[in-house]
């Protein structure tokens, strides 16, 4: 029986979630399986992997063949490195303590890399937010400038209208004064003729 380590799809449409399983190579993707050794969620950043390390290592050592995606997951989790180091112990290249120290050093480097990646991502988000804020401030300043220009234009129009109104009122008052004076002179002249 050819044994495969592969993914079994779950989750909803547009939000896939996978189980890492051991199954017969002839079984369908979502069919019968021998053992579930973990889960894989590609929807998070970075992708979340929950893996039973010891069982994955056991199945690799007994000859189970992983699919390409599962192989990448196992390499990222260090299962392939541990298999390689165990092979070195069996050949006598180094002992168990050296194997464990090499694996721990690799794991620490991996953790530092993930932390650096997370810090870079957080800084990129912070920079993007700051850039958006600056652009919004520029847009708001332009809008405020346009509003101030409109208010100034409206005020100038209002003042011009008031000036025209005052000029018209002054002209009317001047016309009324002259018209009031004109009949008074006529009445004064009329009694003189009589």
PDB file of C-alpha atoms in Angstrom:
ATOM      1  CA  UNK A   1       0.000   0.000   0.000  1.00  0.00           C
ATOM      2  CA  UNK A   2       1.427   3.402  -1.067  1.00  0.00           C
ATOM      3  CA  UNK A   3       0.901   5.909   1.712  1.00  0.00           C
ATOM      4  CA  UNK A   4       0.587   9.648   1.067  1.00  0.00           C
ATOM      5  CA  UNK A   5       0.767  12.654   3.362  1.00  0.00           C
ATOM      6  CA  UNK A   6      -1.644  15.156   1.868  1.00  0.00           C
ATOM      7  CA  UNK A   7      -4.213  17.855   2.486  1.00  0.00           C
ATOM      8  CA  UNK A   8      -7.924  17.289   2.984  1.00  0.00           C
ATOM      9  CA  UNK A   9     -10.038  20.353   2.212  1.00  0.00           C
ATOM     10  CA  UNK A  10     -12.498  21.824   4.661  1.00  0.00           C
ATOM     11  CA  UNK A  11     -13.942  25.234   5.402  1.00  0.00           C
ATOM     12  CA  UNK A  12     -16.408  27.210   3.337  1.00  0.00           C
ATOM     13  CA  UNK A  13     -16.330  28.573  -0.182  1.00  0.00           C
ATOM     14  CA  UNK A  14     -13.640  31.229  -0.521  1.00  0.00           C
ATOM     15  CA  UNK A  15     -12.146  30.332   2.862  1.00  0.00           C
ATOM     16  CA  UNK A  16     -10.390  26.995   2.523  1.00  0.00           C
ATOM     17  CA  UNK A  17      -9.058  25.222   5.603  1.00  0.00           C
ATOM     18  CA  UNK A  18      -7.066  22.005   5.324  1.00  0.00           C
ATOM     19  CA  UNK A  19      -6.330  18.966   7.468  1.00  0.00           C
ATOM     20  CA  UNK A  20      -2.951  17.281   7.009  1.00  0.00           C
ATOM     21  CA  UNK A  21      -3.715  13.567   6.763  1.00  0.00           C
ATOM     22  CA  UNK A  22      -2.115  10.189   6.111  1.00  0.00           C
ATOM     23  CA  UNK A  23      -4.088   8.302   3.452  1.00  0.00           C
ATOM     24  CA  UNK A  24      -3.824   5.594   0.834  1.00  0.00           C
ATOM     25  CA  UNK A  25      -2.600   7.073  -2.470  1.00  0.00           C
ATOM     26  CA  UNK A  26      -5.669   5.673  -4.250  1.00  0.00           C
ATOM     27  CA  UNK A  27      -8.205   7.265  -1.852  1.00  0.00           C
ATOM     28  CA  UNK A  28     -10.012  10.439  -3.008  1.00  0.00           C
ATOM     29  CA  UNK A  29      -8.990  13.811  -1.576  1.00  0.00           C
ATOM     30  CA  UNK A  30     -11.836  14.007   0.919  1.00  0.00           C
ATOM     31  CA  UNK A  31     -12.261  10.253   1.361  1.00  0.00           C
ATOM     32  CA  UNK A  32     -11.045   7.756   3.974  1.00  0.00           C
ATOM     33  CA  UNK A  33      -7.751   8.408   5.725  1.00  0.00           C
ATOM     34  CA  UNK A  34      -5.535   6.615   8.202  1.00  0.00           C
ATOM     35  CA  UNK A  35      -4.578   9.436  10.568  1.00  0.00           C
ATOM     36  CA  UNK A  36      -4.911  13.185  10.925  1.00  0.00           C
ATOM     37  CA  UNK A  37      -1.564  14.737  11.909  1.00  0.00           C
ATOM     38  CA  UNK A  38      -2.345  18.445  11.759  1.00  0.00           C
ATOM     39  CA  UNK A  39      -4.105  21.410  10.206  1.00  0.00           C
ATOM     40  CA  UNK A  40      -3.125  24.112   7.717  1.00  0.00           C
ATOM     41  CA  UNK A  41      -4.870  27.492   7.420  1.00  0.00           C
ATOM     42  CA  UNK A  42      -3.576  29.518   4.452  1.00  0.00           C
ATOM     43  CA  UNK A  43      -5.970  32.405   5.159  1.00  0.00           C
ATOM     44  CA  UNK A  44      -3.811  33.954   7.883  1.00  0.00           C
ATOM     45  CA  UNK A  45      -0.534  35.791   7.347  1.00  0.00           C
ATOM     46  CA  UNK A  46       1.722  33.872   7.803  1.00  0.00           C
ATOM     47  CA  UNK A  47      -0.212  30.670   7.182  1.00  0.00           C
ATOM     48  CA  UNK A  48      -1.097  28.901  10.437  1.00  0.00           C
ATOM     49  CA  UNK A  49       0.120  25.323  10.789  1.00  0.00           C
ATOM     50  CA  UNK A  50      -0.749  23.077  13.716  1.00  0.00           C
ATOM     51  CA  UNK A  51       1.287  19.901  13.279  1.00  0.00           C
ATOM     52  CA  UNK A  52       1.937  16.800  15.383  1.00  0.00           C
ATOM     53  CA  UNK A  53       5.701  16.912  14.793  1.00  0.00           C
ATOM     54  CA  UNK A  54       6.482  13.411  16.101  1.00  0.00           C
ATOM     55  CA  UNK A  55       3.793  11.664  14.033  1.00  0.00           C
ATOM     56  CA  UNK A  56       4.807  13.565  10.874  1.00  0.00           C
ATOM     57  CA  UNK A  57       8.432  12.540  11.433  1.00  0.00           C
ATOM     58  CA  UNK A  58       7.388   8.912  12.044  1.00  0.00           C
ATOM     59  CA  UNK A  59       5.373   8.745   8.803  1.00  0.00           C
ATOM     60  CA  UNK A  60       8.204  10.311   6.804  1.00  0.00           C
ATOM     61  CA  UNK A  61      10.676   7.786   8.215  1.00  0.00           C
ATOM     62  CA  UNK A  62       8.441   4.813   7.336  1.00  0.00           C
ATOM     63  CA  UNK A  63       8.209   5.991   3.722  1.00  0.00           C
ATOM     64  CA  UNK A  64       5.028   8.034   3.352  1.00  0.00           C
ATOM     65  CA  UNK A  65       5.292  10.367   0.352  1.00  0.00           C
ATOM     66  CA  UNK A  66       4.065  13.964   0.871  1.00  0.00           C
ATOM     67  CA  UNK A  67       2.446  16.058  -1.816  1.00  0.00           C
ATOM     68  CA  UNK A  68       4.302  19.204  -2.920  1.00  0.00           C
ATOM     69  CA  UNK A  69       2.358  21.538  -0.632  1.00  0.00           C
ATOM     70  CA  UNK A  70       2.721  19.230   2.359  1.00  0.00           C
ATOM     71  CA  UNK A  71       6.442  18.854   1.627  1.00  0.00           C
ATOM     72  CA  UNK A  72       6.827  22.639   1.794  1.00  0.00           C
ATOM     73  CA  UNK A  73       4.861  22.757   5.049  1.00  0.00           C
ATOM     74  CA  UNK A  74       6.998  19.988   6.594  1.00  0.00           C
ATOM     75  CA  UNK A  75      10.213  21.713   5.504  1.00  0.00           C
ATOM     76  CA  UNK A  76       9.033  24.984   7.013  1.00  0.00           C
ATOM     77  CA  UNK A  77       8.180  23.258  10.281  1.00  0.00           C
ATOM     78  CA  UNK A  78      11.569  21.514  10.407  1.00  0.00           C
ATOM     79  CA  UNK A  79      10.399  17.901  10.019  1.00  0.00           C
ATOM     80  CA  UNK A  80      12.717  17.299   7.051  1.00  0.00           C
ATOM     81  CA  UNK A  81      15.663  18.846   8.935  1.00  0.00           C
ATOM     82  CA  UNK A  82      15.039  16.560  11.917  1.00  0.00           C
ATOM     83  CA  UNK A  83      14.845  13.536   9.595  1.00  0.00           C
ATOM     84  CA  UNK A  84      18.172  14.565   8.077  1.00  0.00           C
ATOM     85  CA  UNK A  85      19.778  15.091  11.497  1.00  0.00           C
ATOM     86  CA  UNK A  86      18.494  11.710  12.733  1.00  0.00           C
ATOM     87  CA  UNK A  87      20.109  10.121   9.695  1.00  0.00           C
ATOM     88  CA  UNK A  88      23.402  11.734  10.750  1.00  0.00           C
ATOM     89  CA  UNK A  89      23.034  10.260  14.259  1.00  0.00           C
ATOM     90  CA  UNK A  90      22.379   6.773  12.809  1.00  0.00           C
ATOM     91  CA  UNK A  91      25.516   7.055  10.657  1.00  0.00           C
ATOM     92  CA  UNK A  92      27.552   8.222  13.660  1.00  0.00           C
ATOM     93  CA  UNK A  93      28.406  11.692  12.292  1.00  0.00           C
ATOM     94  CA  UNK A  94      27.324  13.277  15.597  1.00  0.00           C
ATOM     95  CA  UNK A  95      25.424  12.385  18.754  1.00  0.00           C
ATOM     96  CA  UNK A  96      21.885  13.161  19.952  1.00  0.00           C
ATOM     97  CA  UNK A  97      22.966  16.275  21.926  1.00  0.00           C
ATOM     98  CA  UNK A  98      24.617  17.803  18.852  1.00  0.00           C
ATOM     99  CA  UNK A  99      21.522  16.939  16.819  1.00  0.00           C
ATOM    100  CA  UNK A 100      19.263  18.699  19.314  1.00  0.00           C
ATOM    101  CA  UNK A 101      21.536  21.772  19.527  1.00  0.00           C
ATOM    102  CA  UNK A 102      21.587  22.096  15.715  1.00  0.00           C
ATOM    103  CA  UNK A 103      17.802  21.795  15.559  1.00  0.00           C
ATOM    104  CA  UNK A 104      17.346  24.359  18.368  1.00  0.00           C
ATOM    105  CA  UNK A 105      19.701  26.798  16.594  1.00  0.00           C
ATOM    106  CA  UNK A 106      17.697  26.393  13.376  1.00  0.00           C
ATOM    107  CA  UNK A 107      14.441  26.939  15.259  1.00  0.00           C
ATOM    108  CA  UNK A 108      15.761  30.130  16.914  1.00  0.00           C
ATOM    109  CA  UNK A 109      16.845  31.495  13.521  1.00  0.00           C
ATOM    110  CA  UNK A 110      13.405  30.700  12.156  1.00  0.00           C
ATOM    111  CA  UNK A 111      11.702  32.483  15.064  1.00  0.00           C
ATOM    112  CA  UNK A 112      13.946  35.548  14.575  1.00  0.00           C
ATOM    113  CA  UNK A 113      13.088  35.583  10.882  1.00  0.00           C
ATOM    114  CA  UNK A 114       9.360  35.383  11.601  1.00  0.00           C
ATOM    115  CA  UNK A 115       9.628  38.170  14.180  1.00  0.00           C
ATOM    116  CA  UNK A 116      11.571  40.355  11.731  1.00  0.00           C
ATOM    117  CA  UNK A 117       8.956  39.666   9.061  1.00  0.00           C
ATOM    118  CA  UNK A 118       6.144  40.573  11.458  1.00  0.00           C
ATOM    119  CA  UNK A 119       7.975  43.766  12.505  1.00  0.00           C
ATOM    120  CA  UNK A 120       8.487  44.765   8.858  1.00  0.00           C
ATOM    121  CA  UNK A 121       4.824  44.138   8.117  1.00  0.00           C
ATOM    122  CA  UNK A 122       3.740  46.195  11.137  1.00  0.00           C
ATOM    123  CA  UNK A 123       6.064  49.041  10.082  1.00  0.00           C
ATOM    124  CA  UNK A 124       4.708  48.896   6.522  1.00  0.00           C
ATOM    125  CA  UNK A 125       1.135  49.155   7.856  1.00  0.00           C
ATOM    126  CA  UNK A 126       2.134  52.081  10.073  1.00  0.00           C
ATOM    127  CA  UNK A 127       3.805  53.848   7.121  1.00  0.00           C
ATOM    128  CA  UNK A 128       0.758  53.245   4.919  1.00  0.00           C
ATOM    129  CA  UNK A 129      -1.541  54.724   7.572  1.00  0.00           C
ATOM    130  CA  UNK A 130       0.733  57.761   7.960  1.00  0.00           C
ATOM    131  CA  UNK A 131       0.807  58.254   4.174  1.00  0.00           C
ATOM    132  CA  UNK A 132      -2.987  58.037   3.978  1.00  0.00           C
ATOM    133  CA  UNK A 133      -3.267  60.581   6.787  1.00  0.00           C
ATOM    134  CA  UNK A 134      -0.920  63.001   4.988  1.00  0.00           C
ATOM    135  CA  UNK A 135      -2.887  62.640   1.736  1.00  0.00           C
ATOM    136  CA  UNK A 136      -6.144  63.218   3.603  1.00  0.00           C
ATOM    137  CA  UNK A 137      -4.678  66.336   5.254  1.00  0.00           C
ATOM    138  CA  UNK A 138      -3.669  67.692   1.816  1.00  0.00           C
ATOM    139  CA  UNK A 139      -7.149  67.023   0.439  1.00  0.00           C
ATOM    140  CA  UNK A 140      -8.750  68.672   3.484  1.00  0.00           C
ATOM    141  CA  UNK A 141      -6.464  71.708   3.105  1.00  0.00           C
ATOM    142  CA  UNK A 142      -7.459  72.040  -0.569  1.00  0.00           C
ATOM    143  CA  UNK A 143     -11.135  71.758   0.343  1.00  0.00           C
ATOM    144  CA  UNK A 144     -10.721  74.355   3.113  1.00  0.00           C
ATOM    145  CA  UNK A 145      -8.965  76.693   0.650  1.00  0.00           C
ATOM    146  CA  UNK A 146     -11.809  76.320  -1.875  1.00  0.00           C
ATOM    147  CA  UNK A 147     -14.396  76.934   0.858  1.00  0.00           C
ATOM    148  CA  UNK A 148     -12.506  80.053   2.027  1.00  0.00           C
ATOM    149  CA  UNK A 149     -12.355  81.339  -1.571  1.00  0.00           C
ATOM    150  CA  UNK A 150     -16.095  80.757  -2.004  1.00  0.00           C
ATOM    151  CA  UNK A 151     -16.814  82.543   1.294  1.00  0.00           C
ATOM    152  CA  UNK A 152     -14.581  85.453   0.280  1.00  0.00           C
ATOM    153  CA  UNK A 153     -16.283  85.655  -3.133  1.00  0.00           C
ATOM    154  CA  UNK A 154     -19.720  85.505  -1.495  1.00  0.00           C
ATOM    155  CA  UNK A 155     -18.715  88.212   0.985  1.00  0.00           C
ATOM    156  CA  UNK A 156     -17.358  90.407  -1.823  1.00  0.00           C
ATOM    157  CA  UNK A 157     -20.605  89.942  -3.767  1.00  0.00           C
ATOM    158  CA  UNK A 158     -22.593  90.772  -0.638  1.00  0.00           C
ATOM    159  CA  UNK A 159     -20.529  93.920  -0.031  1.00  0.00           C
ATOM    160  CA  UNK A 160     -20.890  94.931  -3.688  1.00  0.00           C
ATOM    161  CA  UNK A 161     -24.645  94.379  -3.464  1.00  0.00           C
ATOM    162  CA  UNK A 162     -24.771  96.479  -0.271  1.00  0.00           C
ATOM    163  CA  UNK A 163     -22.706  99.209  -1.936  1.00  0.00           C
ATOM    164  CA  UNK A 164     -25.038  99.206  -4.961  1.00  0.00           C
ATOM    165  CA  UNK A 165     -28.057  99.270  -2.648  1.00  0.00           C
ATOM    166  CA  UNK A 166     -26.588 102.148  -0.650  1.00  0.00           C
ATOM    167  CA  UNK A 167     -25.754 103.993  -3.871  1.00  0.00           C
ATOM    168  CA  UNK A 168     -29.279 103.367  -5.134  1.00  0.00           C
ATOM    169  CA  UNK A 169     -30.732 104.538  -1.795  1.00  0.00           C
ATOM    170  CA  UNK A 170     -28.500 107.603  -1.859  1.00  0.00           C
ATOM    171  CA  UNK A 171     -29.554 108.350  -5.435  1.00  0.00           C
ATOM    172  CA  UNK A 172     -33.232 107.938  -4.486  1.00  0.00           C
ATOM    173  CA  UNK A 173     -32.806 110.185  -1.457  1.00  0.00           C
ATOM    174  CA  UNK A 174     -31.030 112.757  -3.626  1.00  0.00           C
ATOM    175  CA  UNK A 175     -33.813 112.532  -6.203  1.00  0.00           C
ATOM    176  CA  UNK A 176     -36.465 112.866  -3.487  1.00  0.00           C
ATOM    177  CA  UNK A 177     -34.717 115.898  -2.009  1.00  0.00           C
ATOM    178  CA  UNK A 178     -34.522 117.611  -5.384  1.00  0.00           C
ATOM    179  CA  UNK A 179     -38.127 116.760  -6.150  1.00  0.00           C
ATOM    180  CA  UNK A 180     -39.220 118.134  -2.772  1.00  0.00           C
ATOM    181  CA  UNK A 181     -37.229 121.323  -3.309  1.00  0.00           C
ATOM    182  CA  UNK A 182     -38.513 121.834  -6.838  1.00  0.00           C
ATOM    183  CA  UNK A 183     -42.233 122.100  -5.935  1.00  0.00           C
ATOM    184  CA  UNK A 184     -41.394 124.409  -3.058  1.00  0.00           C
ATOM    185  CA  UNK A 185     -39.697 126.929  -5.368  1.00  0.00           C
ATOM    186  CA  UNK A 186     -42.618 126.863  -7.755  1.00  0.00           C
ATOM    187  CA  UNK A 187     -45.056 127.677  -4.965  1.00  0.00           C
ATOM    188  CA  UNK A 188     -42.840 130.468  -3.807  1.00  0.00           C
ATOM    189  CA  UNK A 189     -42.655 131.920  -7.310  1.00  0.00           C
ATOM    190  CA  UNK A 190     -46.390 131.671  -7.882  1.00  0.00           C
ATOM    191  CA  UNK A 191     -47.365 134.081  -5.087  1.00  0.00           C
ATOM    192  CA  UNK A 192     -44.800 136.559  -6.324  1.00  0.00           C
ATOM    193  CA  UNK A 193     -46.508 136.680  -9.704  1.00  0.00           C
ATOM    194  CA  UNK A 194     -49.842 137.401  -8.225  1.00  0.00           C
TER     195      UNK A 194
END
